[in-house]
XYZ file of C-alpha atoms in Angstrom:
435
model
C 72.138 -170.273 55.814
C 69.725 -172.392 57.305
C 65.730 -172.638 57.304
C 63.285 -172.382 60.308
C 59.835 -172.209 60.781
C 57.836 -171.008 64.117
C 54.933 -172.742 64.333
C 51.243 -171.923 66.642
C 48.165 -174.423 65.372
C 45.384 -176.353 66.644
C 47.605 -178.719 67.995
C 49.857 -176.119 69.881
C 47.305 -173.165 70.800
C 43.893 -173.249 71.837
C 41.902 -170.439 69.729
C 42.402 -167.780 72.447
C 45.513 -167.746 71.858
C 45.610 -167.608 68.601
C 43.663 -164.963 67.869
C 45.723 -162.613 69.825
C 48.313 -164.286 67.426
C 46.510 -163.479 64.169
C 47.512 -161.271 61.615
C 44.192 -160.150 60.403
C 45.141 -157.587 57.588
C 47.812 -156.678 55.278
C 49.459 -153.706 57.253
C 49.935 -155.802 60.320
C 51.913 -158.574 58.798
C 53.727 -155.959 56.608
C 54.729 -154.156 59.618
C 55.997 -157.299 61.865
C 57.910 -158.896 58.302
C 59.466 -155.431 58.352
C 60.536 -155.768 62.021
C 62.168 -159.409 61.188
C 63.424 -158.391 57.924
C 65.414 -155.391 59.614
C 67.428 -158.231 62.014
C 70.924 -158.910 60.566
C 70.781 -162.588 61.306
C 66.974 -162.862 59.505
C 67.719 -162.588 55.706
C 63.967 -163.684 54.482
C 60.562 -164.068 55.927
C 57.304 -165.185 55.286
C 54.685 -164.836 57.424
C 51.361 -167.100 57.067
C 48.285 -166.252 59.472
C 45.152 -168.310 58.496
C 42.088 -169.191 61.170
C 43.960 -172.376 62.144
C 47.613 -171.823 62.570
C 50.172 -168.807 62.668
C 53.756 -169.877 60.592
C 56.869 -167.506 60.771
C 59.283 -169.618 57.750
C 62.743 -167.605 57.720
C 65.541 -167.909 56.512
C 68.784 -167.466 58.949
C 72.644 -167.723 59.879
C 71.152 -168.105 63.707
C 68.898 -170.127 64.179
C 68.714 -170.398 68.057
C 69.344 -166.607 68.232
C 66.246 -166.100 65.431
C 63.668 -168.283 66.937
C 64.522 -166.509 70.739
C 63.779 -163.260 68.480
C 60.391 -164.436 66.289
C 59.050 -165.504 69.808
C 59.808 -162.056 71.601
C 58.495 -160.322 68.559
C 55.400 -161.966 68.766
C 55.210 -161.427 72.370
C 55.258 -157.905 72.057
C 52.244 -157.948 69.251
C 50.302 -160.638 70.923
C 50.871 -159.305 74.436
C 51.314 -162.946 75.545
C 53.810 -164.018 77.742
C 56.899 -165.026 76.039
C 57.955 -167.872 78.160
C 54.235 -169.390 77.434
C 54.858 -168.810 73.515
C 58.311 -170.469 73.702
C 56.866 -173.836 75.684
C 54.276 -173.645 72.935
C 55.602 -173.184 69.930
C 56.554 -176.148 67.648
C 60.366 -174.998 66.482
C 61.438 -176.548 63.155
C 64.749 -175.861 61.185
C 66.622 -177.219 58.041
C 65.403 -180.266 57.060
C 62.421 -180.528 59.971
C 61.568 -176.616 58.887
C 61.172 -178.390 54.531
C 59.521 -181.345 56.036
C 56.879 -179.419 57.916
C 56.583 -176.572 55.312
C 55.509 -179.466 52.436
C 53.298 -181.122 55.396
C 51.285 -177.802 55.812
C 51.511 -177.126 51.822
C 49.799 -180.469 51.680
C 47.282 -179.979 53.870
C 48.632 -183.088 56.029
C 48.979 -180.402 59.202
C 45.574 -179.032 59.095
C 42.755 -179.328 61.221
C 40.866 -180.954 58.318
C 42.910 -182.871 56.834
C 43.094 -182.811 52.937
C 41.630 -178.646 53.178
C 41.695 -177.302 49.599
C 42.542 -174.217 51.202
C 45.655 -173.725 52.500
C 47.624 -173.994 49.410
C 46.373 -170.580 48.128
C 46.393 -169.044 51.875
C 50.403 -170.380 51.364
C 50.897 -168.786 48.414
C 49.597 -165.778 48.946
C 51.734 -165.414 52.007
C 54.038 -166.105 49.720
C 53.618 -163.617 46.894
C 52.624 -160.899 49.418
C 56.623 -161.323 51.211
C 58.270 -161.565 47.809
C 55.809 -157.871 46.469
C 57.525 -156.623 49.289
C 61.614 -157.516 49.130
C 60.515 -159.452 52.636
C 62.257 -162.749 50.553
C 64.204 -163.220 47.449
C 66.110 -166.560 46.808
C 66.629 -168.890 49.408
C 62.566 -168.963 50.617
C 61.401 -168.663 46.893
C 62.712 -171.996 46.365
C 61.697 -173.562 49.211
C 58.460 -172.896 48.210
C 58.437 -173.937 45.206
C 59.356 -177.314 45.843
C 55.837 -176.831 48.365
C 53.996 -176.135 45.953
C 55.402 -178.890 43.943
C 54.760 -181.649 46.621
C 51.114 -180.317 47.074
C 50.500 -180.962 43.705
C 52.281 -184.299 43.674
C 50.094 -185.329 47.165
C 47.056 -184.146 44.999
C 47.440 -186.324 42.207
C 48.529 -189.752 44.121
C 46.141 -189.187 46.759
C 42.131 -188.280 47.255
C 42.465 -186.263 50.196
C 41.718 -183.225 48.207
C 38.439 -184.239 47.408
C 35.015 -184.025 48.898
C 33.919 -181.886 51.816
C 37.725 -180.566 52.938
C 37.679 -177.509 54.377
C 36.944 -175.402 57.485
C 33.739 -174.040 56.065
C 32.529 -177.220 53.944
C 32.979 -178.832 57.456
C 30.678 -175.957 59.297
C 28.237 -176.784 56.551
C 27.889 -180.514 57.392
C 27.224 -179.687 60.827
C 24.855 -177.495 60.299
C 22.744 -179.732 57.817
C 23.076 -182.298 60.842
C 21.694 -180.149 63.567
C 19.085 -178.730 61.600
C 17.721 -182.681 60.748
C 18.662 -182.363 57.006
C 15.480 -179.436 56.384
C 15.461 -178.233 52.971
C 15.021 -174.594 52.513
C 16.279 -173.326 56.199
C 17.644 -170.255 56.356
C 20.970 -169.458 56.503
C 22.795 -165.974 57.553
C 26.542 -165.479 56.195
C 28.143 -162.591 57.684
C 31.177 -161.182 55.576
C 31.768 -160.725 52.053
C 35.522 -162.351 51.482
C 37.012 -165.773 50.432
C 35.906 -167.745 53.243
C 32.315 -166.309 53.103
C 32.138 -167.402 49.281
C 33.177 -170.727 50.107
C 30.736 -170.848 52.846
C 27.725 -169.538 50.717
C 28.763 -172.174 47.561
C 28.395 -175.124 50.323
C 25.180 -174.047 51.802
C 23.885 -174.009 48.564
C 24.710 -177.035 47.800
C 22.916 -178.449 51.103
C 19.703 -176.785 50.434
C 20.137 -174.510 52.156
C 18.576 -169.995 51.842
C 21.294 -167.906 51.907
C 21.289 -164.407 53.221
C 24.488 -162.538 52.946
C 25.666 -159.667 54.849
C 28.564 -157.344 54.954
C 29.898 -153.885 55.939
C 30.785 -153.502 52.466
C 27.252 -153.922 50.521
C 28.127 -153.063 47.184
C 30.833 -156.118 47.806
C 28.428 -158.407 48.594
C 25.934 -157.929 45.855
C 28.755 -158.221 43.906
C 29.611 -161.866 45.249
C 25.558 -163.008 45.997
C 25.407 -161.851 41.882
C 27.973 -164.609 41.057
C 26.057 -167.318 42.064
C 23.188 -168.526 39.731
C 20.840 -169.370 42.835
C 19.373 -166.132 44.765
C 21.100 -164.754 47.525
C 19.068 -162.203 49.797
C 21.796 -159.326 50.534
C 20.887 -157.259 53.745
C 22.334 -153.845 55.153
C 24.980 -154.839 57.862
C 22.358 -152.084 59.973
C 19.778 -155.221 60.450
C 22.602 -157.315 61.698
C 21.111 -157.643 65.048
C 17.548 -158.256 63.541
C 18.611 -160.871 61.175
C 20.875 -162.667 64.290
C 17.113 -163.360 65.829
C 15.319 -164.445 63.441
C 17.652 -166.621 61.198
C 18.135 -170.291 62.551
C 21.726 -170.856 61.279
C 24.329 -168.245 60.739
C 28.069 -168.389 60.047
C 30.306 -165.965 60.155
C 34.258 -165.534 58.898
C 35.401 -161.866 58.497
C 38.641 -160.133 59.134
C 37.446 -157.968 61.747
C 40.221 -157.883 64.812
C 37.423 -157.780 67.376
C 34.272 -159.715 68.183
C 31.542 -158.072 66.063
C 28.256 -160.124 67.894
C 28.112 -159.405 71.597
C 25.634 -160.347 74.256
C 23.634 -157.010 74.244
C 22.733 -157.820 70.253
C 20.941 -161.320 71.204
C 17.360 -161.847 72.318
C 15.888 -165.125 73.490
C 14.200 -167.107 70.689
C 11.704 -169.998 70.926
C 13.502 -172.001 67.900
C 16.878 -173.453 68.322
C 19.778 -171.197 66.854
C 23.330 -172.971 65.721
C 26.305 -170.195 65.100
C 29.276 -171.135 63.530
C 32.381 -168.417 64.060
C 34.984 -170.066 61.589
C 37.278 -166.505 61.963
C 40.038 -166.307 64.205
C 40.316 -163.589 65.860
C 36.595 -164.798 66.952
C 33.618 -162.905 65.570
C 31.680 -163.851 68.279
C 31.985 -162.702 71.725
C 31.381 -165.141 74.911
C 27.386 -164.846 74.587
C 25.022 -167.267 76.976
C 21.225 -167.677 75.753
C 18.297 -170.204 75.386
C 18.360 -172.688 72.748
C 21.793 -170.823 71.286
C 24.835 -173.360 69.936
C 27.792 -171.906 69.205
C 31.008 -173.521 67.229
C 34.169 -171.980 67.198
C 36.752 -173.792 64.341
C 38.199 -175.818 67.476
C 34.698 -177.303 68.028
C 35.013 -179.113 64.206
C 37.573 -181.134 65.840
C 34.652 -183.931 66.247
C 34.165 -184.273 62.673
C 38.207 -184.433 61.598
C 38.144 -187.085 64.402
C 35.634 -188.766 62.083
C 36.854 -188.728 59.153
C 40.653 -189.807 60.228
C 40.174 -193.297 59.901
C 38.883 -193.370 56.521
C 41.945 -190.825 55.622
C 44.953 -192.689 57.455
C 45.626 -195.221 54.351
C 45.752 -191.987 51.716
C 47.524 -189.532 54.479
C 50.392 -192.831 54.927
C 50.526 -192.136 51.224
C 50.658 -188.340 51.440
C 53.882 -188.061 54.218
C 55.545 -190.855 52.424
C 55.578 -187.969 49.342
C 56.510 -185.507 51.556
C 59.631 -187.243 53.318
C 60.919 -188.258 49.318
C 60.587 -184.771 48.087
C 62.240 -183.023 51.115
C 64.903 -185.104 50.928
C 64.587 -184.466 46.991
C 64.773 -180.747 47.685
C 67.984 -180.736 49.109
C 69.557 -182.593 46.617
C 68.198 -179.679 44.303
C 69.661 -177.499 46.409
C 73.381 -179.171 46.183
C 73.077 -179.508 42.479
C 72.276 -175.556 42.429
C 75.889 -174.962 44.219
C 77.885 -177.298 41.420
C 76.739 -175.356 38.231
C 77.760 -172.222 38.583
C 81.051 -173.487 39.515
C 81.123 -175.591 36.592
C 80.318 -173.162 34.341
C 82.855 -170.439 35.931
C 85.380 -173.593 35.268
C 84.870 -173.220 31.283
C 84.278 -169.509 31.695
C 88.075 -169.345 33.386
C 89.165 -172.410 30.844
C 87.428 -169.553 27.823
C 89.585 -166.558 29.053
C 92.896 -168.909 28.974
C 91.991 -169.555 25.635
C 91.294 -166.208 24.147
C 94.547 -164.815 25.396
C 97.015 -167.371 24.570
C 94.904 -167.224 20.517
C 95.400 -163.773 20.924
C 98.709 -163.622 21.835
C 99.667 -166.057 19.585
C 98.256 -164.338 16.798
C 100.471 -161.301 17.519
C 103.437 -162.550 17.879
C 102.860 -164.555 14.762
C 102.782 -167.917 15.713
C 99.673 -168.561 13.996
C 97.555 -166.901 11.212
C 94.876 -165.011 11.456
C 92.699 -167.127 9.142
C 93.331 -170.082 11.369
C 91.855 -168.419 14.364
C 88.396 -169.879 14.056
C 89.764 -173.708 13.703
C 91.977 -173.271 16.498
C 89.717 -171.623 18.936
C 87.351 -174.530 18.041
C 89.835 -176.924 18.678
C 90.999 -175.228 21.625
C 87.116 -175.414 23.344
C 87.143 -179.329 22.342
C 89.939 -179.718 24.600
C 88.855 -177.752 27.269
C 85.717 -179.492 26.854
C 86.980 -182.926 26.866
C 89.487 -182.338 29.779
C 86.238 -180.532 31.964
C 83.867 -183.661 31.368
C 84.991 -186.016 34.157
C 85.460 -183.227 36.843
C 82.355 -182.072 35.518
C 80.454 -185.048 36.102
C 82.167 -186.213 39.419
C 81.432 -182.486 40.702
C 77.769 -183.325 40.032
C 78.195 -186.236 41.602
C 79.391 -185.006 44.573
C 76.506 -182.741 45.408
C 74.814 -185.620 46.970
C 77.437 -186.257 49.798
C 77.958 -184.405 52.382
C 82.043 -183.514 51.386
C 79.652 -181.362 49.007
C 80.390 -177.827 50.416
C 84.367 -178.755 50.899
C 84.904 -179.655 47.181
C 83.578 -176.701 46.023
C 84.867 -174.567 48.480
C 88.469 -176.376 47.592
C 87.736 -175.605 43.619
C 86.323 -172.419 44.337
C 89.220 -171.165 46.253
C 91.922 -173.097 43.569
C 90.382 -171.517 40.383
C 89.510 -168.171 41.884
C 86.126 -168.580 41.008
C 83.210 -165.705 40.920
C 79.488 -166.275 42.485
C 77.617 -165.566 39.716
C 74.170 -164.080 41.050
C 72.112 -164.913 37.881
C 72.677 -168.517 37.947
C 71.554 -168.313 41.544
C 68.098 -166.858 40.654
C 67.696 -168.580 37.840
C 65.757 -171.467 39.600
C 63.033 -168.979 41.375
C 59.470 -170.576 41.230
C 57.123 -169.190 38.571
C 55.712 -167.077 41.420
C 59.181 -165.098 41.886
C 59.004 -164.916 38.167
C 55.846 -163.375 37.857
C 56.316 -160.701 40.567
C 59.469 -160.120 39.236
C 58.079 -159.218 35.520
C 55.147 -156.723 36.991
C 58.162 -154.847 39.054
């Protein structure tokens, strides 16, 4: 079995691309893990589709043969050309596919680097394969040891603090072009997780917020949570609201551009747009005194911000290179155990039919069973302990898989399928329970 991940990002794909890329709702990426997840050579998938990057993580006993496939499957949903796709895409596997899955768990591979974000948008992705049977062992831990190194990258570093995310950095912006004003208005289009982010750093810039959404009751519900007022407005004065409001940023899920040119009319003030969803919200519009940022035009500010970040993001990928090595390690030790214990489980069998035996043909006495099982499993115990240990210390050369293979086949040993998912991550654990 071997890992691999298919990556398209900001540094691979321009945001035409990937948008046609994007996997804007739940029955789309359901549908396409389905279409992997019915290939005999892709055992798990996980598919993560965010407004900067596209990631296919699999697990596979092909990896040349499975990234040829991801690549023609996306093809066919994209309707991009496949050769394009293939010169594009950034093709990780094994230990490049761990290194780069705890990079972009850490928030090292985004366009803002340090974005609080992507560690939920991961794990989601995450919990939404696993509610579906799209991943079950070999991906489940993999991730957890992501999760793990985000956390770790978290707490050694600061790059998870301050302004450090798409929509914090759309807010900046804004309060720059609008020469700091207090009490400018603001238009937020879209009622979701991005939009709430957005509204919370408006806010916090001084900035009016009116909220809008094709779901109204949803957005009253979110302007309501928030102690400041939020105007909410019926998505019907969309175009009315788009010239008259100075600043507006949008982020919903919609698959097509939801502001064309027909809804614009020239304006005597200066208007600044900010489309931070991919696929774009806005179409290709032209009109006076209109400024319009796509999530490829933050670029500038990331550029900023780098050199300040370099000393804690030298910190951050020296974490992540320890703990992918680290993870498979884990992963060896998880292949000794349950031959270890099938070793005392065969050594426990040996010993309760020679006691039997014994005891019916007399050679010992019943009441002596107990004492001579127990000194039996002292034995076995003692004479275990030093393959035991140099098994263990095995798993971290690479004659691993040939040992145990060698036992495996010597003792007759069972797999034993419970000892395998015993080391899920909590979130296999928790899906797990509510099935």
């Amino acid at each position: 079995m071997s890992y691999l991940v298919i990556s398209f990002s900001h540094k691979n794909t321009d945001i035409q691309t990937r948008e046609k890329l994007a996997f804007p709702n739940e029955e789309n990426k359901d549908r396409f893990l389905k279409q992997l997840h019915a290939e005999a050579v892709i055992k798990e998938a996980i598919l993560l589709s965010t407004c900067n990057r596209v990631e296919i993580v699999i697990s596979t006993s092909n990896v040349s043969y499975a990234s040829s496939l991801i690549i023609k499957r996306l093809a066919q949903y994209s309707q991009l050309d496949y050769d394009d796709l293939f010169e594009r895409a950034d093709i990780y596997d094994n230990e490049g596919a761990i290194h780069h899955l705890f990079s972009v768990a850490s928030a090292l591979d985004s366009l803002v680097i340090g974005e609080t974000q992507i560690v939920g948008q991961l794990k989601d992705a995450f919990r939404f394969s696993l509610s579906k049977g799209y991943c079950q062992q070999n991906l489940p831990r993999a991730l957890h040891y992501a999760f793990k190194c985000a956390a770790a990258v978290r707490t050694a570093t600061s790059l998870g603090t301050g302004s450090v995310s798409v929509a914090s950095t759309a807010v900046l912006k804004a309060k720059e072009v609008v020469e700091n004003q207090d009490g400018i208005k603001a238009l937020v289009i879209g009622a979701g997780e991005m939009s709430e982010l957005t509204v919370k750093h408006l806010i916090s810039k001084g900035f009016k917020v009116t909220l809008i959404s094709r779901d109204i009751k949803k957005a009253k519900i979110l302007a309501e949570s928030f102690e400041e007022h939020i105007e909410v407005e019926e998505y019907s004065n969309l175009k009315q609201l788009l010239n008259h409001i100075p600043v507006m940023l949008t982020a919903t899920a919609a698959p097509y551009p939801i502001i064309t040119q027909e809804m614009v009319s020239e304006c005597e003030f200066d208007r600044y747009w900010f489309d931070i969803a991919v696929p774009r919200d806005i179409d290709e519009i032209e009109s006076p005194n209109l400024t319009i940022y796509s999530v490829d035009d933050l670029q500038f500010i990331v550029n900023s911000n780098m050199e300040l970040k370099a000393k804690q993001a030298k910190t951050a990928y020296g974490i992540v290179g320890k703990m992918s090595v680290e993870f498979f390690d884990w992963l060896k030790t998880l292949e000794v155990e349950p031959v270890i214990k099938h070793l005392y489980i065969k050594g426990d069998e040996v010993i309760d039919k020679k006691v039997n035996n014994a005891i019916k043909k007399g050679f010992i006495k019943k009441e002596d069973e107990a004492n001579i099982r127990k000194l039996c499993k002292t034995v076995l115990t003692e004479y275990l302990h030093h393959p035991s240990k140099k098994m263990k210390h095995l798993s971290k050369n690479m004659e691993c898989d040939i040992v145990l293979g060698a036992v495996q086949s010597m003792f007759d040993l069972n797999t034993d399928s419970n000892m395998l998912n015993k080391y899920k991550c909590e979130h296999a654990l928790k899906i797990n329970e509510r099935g």
